[in-house]
């Protein structure tokens, strides 16, 4: 079992009123927060996981499915109090049946509750979001980190080393998926004054690396956003924008104060990238409100996340766009 740690540098503020003291139904250990009369103010918190586009590679190593087993979610406030949610608290319908190996099953505790849920990040049952945590009460206050803990093969004493977290390639071959290190998110700022929802967004193109006969999930590309403070960016590309063709083209999204437009893995890497579709369109979902620049990279397919200073063929840029909580349309002519 390993933790995906999301370190919040700018404060995760939960402001609420009402509620009651004590643990919530699902095993959450609530951090104390002073309210009127000394009672702890509480606010419902929900958490989603977003579907990720299937990552492409310039080789024949394309994947068709990425499954991640999750067995816990932990919030830590600024005085060190811990709120820990176990799978008993999770929405059990979140699990993806196609991620459980043939003739296998998710182990359960003594009460029959699954010890973890398994999500297919590339196909969340036909929708682009799956609810993992639903309206669980948490003490209002300042939270400085959030963590997802994941299960590698052999977890919970499984002598068969069942790879619940795994990657399947386009040829049907299954390879284990390992969380290589502590996956860290920085710069989150969530202000809750009413019940709200956060979303974990995995950019698999940036996060996955094939190492010999197994995949590793790296830190870069993991985002956590407040659904009420996020929007989407869509647009179309002029077919003549790339001299050769649009087959390898991607749109890169950068914060507007970025000093330079770097490649994936660099110090000035994009926030996220989006493949240009066969209809010459692109889309970014679950993007935190803010100011952004976009670039069209005609050879984006060959930008490898584990190789810095790839030569990018930047055709054109769109600069200084402000994204709010709605859909922003930006076309490349």
Short mmCIF file of C-alpha atoms in Angstrom, two decimals:
data_model
loop_
_atom_site.label_atom_id
_atom_site.label_comp_id
_atom_site.label_asym_id
_atom_site.label_seq_id
_atom_site.Cartn_x
_atom_site.Cartn_y
_atom_site.Cartn_z
CA UNK A 1 0.00 0.00 0.00
CA UNK A 2 1.35 3.39 -0.99
CA UNK A 3 0.12 6.94 -0.57
CA UNK A 4 -0.59 9.49 -3.27
CA UNK A 5 0.07 12.67 -1.28
CA UNK A 6 -1.47 15.95 -2.40
CA UNK A 7 0.36 18.67 -0.44
CA UNK A 8 -1.62 21.89 -0.23
CA UNK A 9 0.68 24.88 0.08
CA UNK A 10 -1.87 27.68 0.01
CA UNK A 11 -4.49 26.22 2.40
CA UNK A 12 -7.55 24.12 1.88
CA UNK A 13 -10.22 26.11 3.75
CA UNK A 14 -13.46 24.41 4.77
CA UNK A 15 -16.01 26.80 6.26
CA UNK A 16 -19.32 25.44 7.47
CA UNK A 17 -21.96 25.60 10.17
CA UNK A 18 -24.21 23.08 11.88
CA UNK A 19 -23.46 19.38 12.00
CA UNK A 20 -22.51 17.34 15.05
CA UNK A 21 -19.46 16.11 16.90
CA UNK A 22 -17.95 12.65 16.46
CA UNK A 23 -17.18 10.29 13.63
CA UNK A 24 -19.27 10.21 10.46
CA UNK A 25 -20.99 7.07 9.18
CA UNK A 26 -18.17 5.46 7.15
CA UNK A 27 -15.31 5.72 9.54
CA UNK A 28 -14.07 9.26 9.04
CA UNK A 29 -12.18 10.58 12.05
CA UNK A 30 -13.19 14.23 12.19
CA UNK A 31 -10.67 16.98 12.98
CA UNK A 32 -11.89 19.42 15.66
CA UNK A 33 -12.98 22.92 14.74
CA UNK A 34 -14.47 25.49 17.08
CA UNK A 35 -17.98 26.69 16.34
CA UNK A 36 -20.64 28.47 18.40
CA UNK A 37 -20.85 27.15 21.92
CA UNK A 38 -17.68 25.12 21.42
CA UNK A 39 -19.33 22.68 18.99
CA UNK A 40 -17.47 21.57 15.89
CA UNK A 41 -18.81 23.06 12.67
CA UNK A 42 -19.07 20.46 9.92
CA UNK A 43 -19.53 20.57 6.16
CA UNK A 44 -20.34 17.79 3.66
CA UNK A 45 -17.44 16.98 1.33
CA UNK A 46 -17.60 14.82 -1.81
CA UNK A 47 -14.78 13.60 -4.05
CA UNK A 48 -14.79 12.53 -7.70
CA UNK A 49 -12.21 10.84 -9.90
CA UNK A 50 -12.07 12.07 -13.51
CA UNK A 51 -11.68 9.87 -16.56
CA UNK A 52 -8.38 10.32 -18.40
CA UNK A 53 -7.83 10.06 -22.16
CA UNK A 54 -5.96 6.90 -23.15
CA UNK A 55 -2.29 7.93 -23.40
CA UNK A 56 -0.57 7.67 -26.77
CA UNK A 57 3.10 6.90 -27.38
CA UNK A 58 5.24 7.21 -30.54
CA UNK A 59 5.88 3.43 -30.31
CA UNK A 60 3.67 0.35 -30.34
CA UNK A 61 3.39 0.47 -26.54
CA UNK A 62 0.01 2.20 -26.44
CA UNK A 63 -2.21 1.17 -23.54
CA UNK A 64 -5.90 0.38 -23.63
CA UNK A 65 -6.75 0.34 -19.92
CA UNK A 66 -5.31 1.71 -16.68
CA UNK A 67 -6.69 0.32 -13.40
CA UNK A 68 -5.86 1.76 -9.97
CA UNK A 69 -6.87 0.17 -6.65
CA UNK A 70 -7.61 2.72 -3.89
CA UNK A 71 -8.01 1.76 -0.24
CA UNK A 72 -8.11 5.07 1.59
CA UNK A 73 -8.43 8.86 1.46
CA UNK A 74 -6.84 11.05 4.13
CA UNK A 75 -7.19 14.76 4.90
CA UNK A 76 -4.78 16.50 7.29
CA UNK A 77 -5.47 19.94 8.72
CA UNK A 78 -3.00 22.66 9.68
CA UNK A 79 -2.61 21.46 13.27
CA UNK A 80 -1.98 17.86 12.27
CA UNK A 81 -5.43 16.38 12.89
CA UNK A 82 -6.22 13.54 10.47
CA UNK A 83 -9.51 12.68 8.78
CA UNK A 84 -9.24 9.19 7.32
CA UNK A 85 -11.89 7.70 5.01
CA UNK A 86 -11.78 3.95 4.42
CA UNK A 87 -13.45 1.93 1.63
CA UNK A 88 -16.43 1.47 3.95
CA UNK A 89 -17.08 5.19 3.32
CA UNK A 90 -16.61 4.96 -0.45
CA UNK A 91 -19.32 4.62 -3.05
CA UNK A 92 -18.99 0.90 -3.79
CA UNK A 93 -20.54 1.34 -7.24
CA UNK A 94 -17.33 3.22 -8.13
CA UNK A 95 -15.42 -0.02 -8.78
CA UNK A 96 -14.90 -1.01 -12.42
CA UNK A 97 -15.77 -4.68 -12.96
CA UNK A 98 -13.41 -4.91 -15.94
CA UNK A 99 -10.46 -4.19 -13.63
CA UNK A 100 -10.98 -7.30 -11.49
CA UNK A 101 -8.97 -10.21 -12.94
CA UNK A 102 -10.91 -13.16 -14.37
CA UNK A 103 -11.91 -15.60 -11.62
CA UNK A 104 -10.79 -13.02 -9.05
CA UNK A 105 -12.63 -10.84 -6.57
CA UNK A 106 -11.91 -7.88 -4.33
CA UNK A 107 -11.14 -9.15 -0.80
CA UNK A 108 -13.56 -8.13 1.97
CA UNK A 109 -13.40 -7.51 5.71
CA UNK A 110 -15.30 -9.47 8.36
CA UNK A 111 -18.49 -7.52 7.63
CA UNK A 112 -18.31 -8.17 3.88
CA UNK A 113 -17.11 -4.67 2.96
CA UNK A 114 -14.56 -4.50 0.09
CA UNK A 115 -11.05 -3.63 1.29
CA UNK A 116 -10.56 -1.31 -1.70
CA UNK A 117 -12.17 -0.09 -4.90
CA UNK A 118 -10.61 -0.48 -8.36
CA UNK A 119 -11.11 2.22 -10.99
CA UNK A 120 -10.50 2.02 -14.73
CA UNK A 121 -9.20 5.56 -15.24
CA UNK A 122 -9.63 5.35 -19.02
CA UNK A 123 -13.28 4.23 -19.00
CA UNK A 124 -15.37 5.14 -15.97
CA UNK A 125 -18.56 3.25 -16.92
CA UNK A 126 -19.35 5.54 -19.84
CA UNK A 127 -19.10 8.81 -17.88
CA UNK A 128 -16.18 11.16 -17.33
CA UNK A 129 -16.51 11.30 -13.53
CA UNK A 130 -17.09 8.70 -10.83
CA UNK A 131 -18.11 9.61 -7.29
CA UNK A 132 -15.71 8.12 -4.74
CA UNK A 133 -16.83 9.98 -1.61
CA UNK A 134 -20.40 11.26 -1.15
CA UNK A 135 -21.34 14.06 1.28
CA UNK A 136 -19.17 12.88 4.14
CA UNK A 137 -19.11 15.33 7.06
CA UNK A 138 -15.78 16.93 7.91
CA UNK A 139 -14.87 19.52 10.49
CA UNK A 140 -14.57 23.02 9.06
CA UNK A 141 -11.05 24.41 9.07
CA UNK A 142 -7.77 24.72 7.19
CA UNK A 143 -6.52 21.52 5.52
CA UNK A 144 -2.95 21.28 4.26
CA UNK A 145 -2.84 17.86 2.56
CA UNK A 146 -4.97 15.18 0.97
CA UNK A 147 -3.83 11.64 0.25
CA UNK A 148 -5.11 8.66 -1.71
CA UNK A 149 -3.57 5.35 -0.71
CA UNK A 150 -3.23 2.71 -3.43
CA UNK A 151 -2.75 -1.06 -3.53
CA UNK A 152 0.07 -2.73 -5.45
CA UNK A 153 0.10 -6.43 -6.30
CA UNK A 154 0.32 -8.70 -3.29
CA UNK A 155 -1.52 -6.30 -0.99
CA UNK A 156 -3.50 -7.60 1.99
CA UNK A 157 -1.56 -10.86 2.10
CA UNK A 158 -2.52 -11.97 -1.41
CA UNK A 159 -0.06 -14.83 -2.04
CA UNK A 160 -1.03 -14.86 -5.74
CA UNK A 161 0.22 -11.27 -6.15
CA UNK A 162 -2.96 -10.30 -7.97
CA UNK A 163 -2.21 -7.04 -9.83
CA UNK A 164 -5.38 -5.10 -9.03
CA UNK A 165 -3.50 -1.93 -10.03
CA UNK A 166 -2.41 -2.70 -13.59
CA UNK A 167 -2.10 -1.57 -17.20
CA UNK A 168 -3.33 -3.50 -20.21
CA UNK A 169 -1.80 -2.69 -23.60
CA UNK A 170 -3.43 -2.72 -27.02
CA UNK A 171 -2.37 -6.34 -27.51
CA UNK A 172 -4.21 -7.45 -24.36
CA UNK A 173 -1.09 -8.04 -22.27
CA UNK A 174 -1.39 -7.15 -18.57
CA UNK A 175 1.46 -5.47 -16.71
CA UNK A 176 1.56 -4.47 -13.01
CA UNK A 177 1.23 -0.78 -12.13
CA UNK A 178 3.36 0.50 -9.28
CA UNK A 179 3.24 3.87 -7.57
CA UNK A 180 6.94 4.63 -7.84
CA UNK A 181 7.17 7.42 -5.29
CA UNK A 182 5.14 9.84 -3.23
CA UNK A 183 2.89 11.58 -5.77
CA UNK A 184 2.67 15.23 -4.80
CA UNK A 185 0.30 18.03 -5.72
CA UNK A 186 1.20 21.64 -4.89
CA UNK A 187 -0.66 24.94 -4.95
CA UNK A 188 -4.23 23.93 -4.11
CA UNK A 189 -6.63 26.55 -2.76
CA UNK A 190 -10.14 25.36 -1.93
CA UNK A 191 -12.56 27.63 -0.07
CA UNK A 192 -15.70 25.84 1.11
CA UNK A 193 -18.65 27.80 2.46
CA UNK A 194 -21.32 25.41 1.16
CA UNK A 195 -21.20 21.67 0.36
CA UNK A 196 -18.81 21.25 -2.55
CA UNK A 197 -16.96 18.56 -4.47
CA UNK A 198 -13.30 18.08 -5.33
CA UNK A 199 -12.03 16.11 -8.33
CA UNK A 200 -8.86 14.05 -8.69
CA UNK A 201 -7.72 14.34 -12.33
CA UNK A 202 -5.01 11.98 -13.62
CA UNK A 203 -3.12 13.02 -16.78
CA UNK A 204 -1.96 9.51 -17.66
CA UNK A 205 0.16 10.71 -20.58
CA UNK A 206 2.42 12.53 -18.11
CA UNK A 207 2.17 10.07 -15.24
CA UNK A 208 2.77 6.64 -16.78
CA UNK A 209 6.17 5.23 -17.67
CA UNK A 210 6.98 1.71 -18.83
CA UNK A 211 9.97 0.34 -16.90
CA UNK A 212 11.07 -3.06 -18.22
CA UNK A 213 8.04 -5.32 -17.60
CA UNK A 214 5.94 -3.04 -15.37
CA UNK A 215 4.44 0.44 -15.41
CA UNK A 216 5.20 3.15 -12.89
CA UNK A 217 2.91 6.03 -11.98
CA UNK A 218 4.85 9.24 -11.43
CA UNK A 219 3.94 12.47 -9.70
CA UNK A 220 3.59 14.84 -12.63
CA UNK A 221 0.16 15.23 -14.17
CA UNK A 222 -1.94 14.68 -11.03
CA UNK A 223 -4.33 17.55 -10.35
CA UNK A 224 -6.91 18.23 -7.63
CA UNK A 225 -9.56 20.86 -8.33
CA UNK A 226 -12.64 22.29 -6.68
CA UNK A 227 -15.55 21.55 -9.02
CA UNK A 228 -17.18 24.89 -8.23
CA UNK A 229 -14.01 26.75 -9.22
CA UNK A 230 -13.18 24.90 -12.43
CA UNK A 231 -14.14 25.09 -16.07
CA UNK A 232 -13.43 23.57 -19.48
CA UNK A 233 -11.66 24.77 -22.62
CA UNK A 234 -12.67 23.55 -26.07
CA UNK A 235 -11.79 24.59 -29.59
CA UNK A 236 -11.09 23.66 -33.17
CA UNK A 237 -7.90 23.71 -35.23
CA UNK A 238 -7.55 24.93 -38.80
CA UNK A 239 -6.54 21.79 -40.77
CA UNK A 240 -3.73 23.74 -42.43
CA UNK A 241 -2.20 24.82 -39.11
CA UNK A 242 0.34 21.97 -39.20
CA UNK A 243 2.43 21.81 -42.36
CA UNK A 244 2.52 18.02 -42.61
CA UNK A 245 -0.59 16.71 -40.85
CA UNK A 246 -2.53 16.88 -37.60
CA UNK A 247 -1.95 13.21 -36.76
CA UNK A 248 0.70 13.92 -34.11
CA UNK A 249 -0.68 17.29 -32.93
CA UNK A 250 -1.47 18.25 -29.34
CA UNK A 251 -2.62 21.45 -27.68
CA UNK A 252 -0.57 22.41 -24.60
CA UNK A 253 -2.05 24.45 -21.73
CA UNK A 254 0.22 26.75 -19.66
CA UNK A 255 -0.44 29.21 -16.88
CA UNK A 256 -0.12 32.72 -18.31
CA UNK A 257 2.75 33.69 -16.00
CA UNK A 258 4.91 30.81 -17.29
CA UNK A 259 8.35 32.10 -18.26
CA UNK A 260 8.62 29.81 -21.28
CA UNK A 261 6.69 27.03 -22.95
CA UNK A 262 8.58 23.91 -21.93
CA UNK A 263 8.06 20.26 -22.84
CA UNK A 264 6.65 17.61 -20.52
CA UNK A 265 8.96 16.92 -17.61
CA UNK A 266 10.72 20.28 -17.78
CA UNK A 267 10.66 23.03 -15.15
CA UNK A 268 8.14 24.95 -17.28
CA UNK A 269 6.07 21.97 -18.38
CA UNK A 270 2.42 22.41 -19.40
CA UNK A 271 -0.41 22.08 -16.89
CA UNK A 272 -1.93 19.44 -19.16
CA UNK A 273 -1.99 18.48 -22.85
CA UNK A 274 -4.87 17.48 -25.13
CA UNK A 275 -4.75 15.37 -28.27
CA UNK A 276 -6.15 16.99 -31.43
CA UNK A 277 -8.95 14.69 -32.56
CA UNK A 278 -9.74 13.39 -36.02
CA UNK A 279 -12.32 16.18 -36.33
CA UNK A 280 -9.55 18.74 -35.60
CA UNK A 281 -10.98 19.60 -32.19
CA UNK A 282 -9.53 19.47 -28.67
CA UNK A 283 -10.86 19.68 -25.11
CA UNK A 284 -9.53 20.33 -21.60
CA UNK A 285 -11.80 19.34 -18.70
CA UNK A 286 -11.63 20.05 -14.94
CA UNK A 287 -9.29 23.04 -15.24
CA UNK A 288 -8.89 25.36 -12.25
CA UNK A 289 -10.12 28.91 -12.90
CA UNK A 290 -7.29 31.25 -13.86
CA UNK A 291 -5.32 32.84 -16.69
CA UNK A 292 -3.91 30.55 -19.39
CA UNK A 293 -1.93 30.42 -22.64
CA UNK A 294 -2.33 27.66 -25.21
CA UNK A 295 0.08 26.41 -27.86
CA UNK A 296 -0.45 24.10 -30.81
CA UNK A 297 2.39 21.55 -30.94
CA UNK A 298 2.30 19.73 -34.25
CA UNK A 299 4.76 17.01 -33.16
CA UNK A 300 3.40 16.71 -29.61
CA UNK A 301 3.15 12.91 -29.83
CA UNK A 302 6.96 12.73 -29.69
CA UNK A 303 7.20 14.75 -26.47
CA UNK A 304 8.23 12.04 -23.97
CA UNK A 305 7.54 12.77 -20.27
CA UNK A 306 10.79 11.14 -19.12
CA UNK A 307 12.95 13.08 -21.62
CA UNK A 308 13.57 16.79 -21.00
CA UNK A 309 14.20 19.34 -23.75
CA UNK A 310 12.39 17.54 -26.55
CA UNK A 311 12.27 19.79 -29.61
CA UNK A 312 8.67 20.95 -29.97
CA UNK A 313 7.23 22.19 -33.23
CA UNK A 314 5.06 25.03 -31.91
CA UNK A 315 2.87 26.27 -34.74
CA UNK A 316 0.96 29.02 -32.96
CA UNK A 317 -0.02 30.31 -29.54
CA UNK A 318 -3.12 31.81 -27.97
CA UNK A 319 -2.26 34.00 -24.98
CA UNK A 320 -3.93 35.61 -21.99
CA UNK A 321 -7.28 33.86 -21.72
CA UNK A 322 -9.22 33.96 -18.44
CA UNK A 323 -11.08 30.80 -17.55
CA UNK A 324 -13.99 30.95 -15.14
CA UNK A 325 -16.47 28.29 -14.07
CA UNK A 326 -17.90 27.73 -17.53
CA UNK A 327 -16.77 26.55 -20.98
CA UNK A 328 -14.25 28.71 -22.84
CA UNK A 329 -13.95 28.32 -26.64
CA UNK A 330 -10.51 29.04 -28.16
CA UNK A 331 -9.90 28.24 -31.82
CA UNK A 332 -6.59 28.06 -33.71
CA UNK A 333 -6.95 29.63 -37.17
#
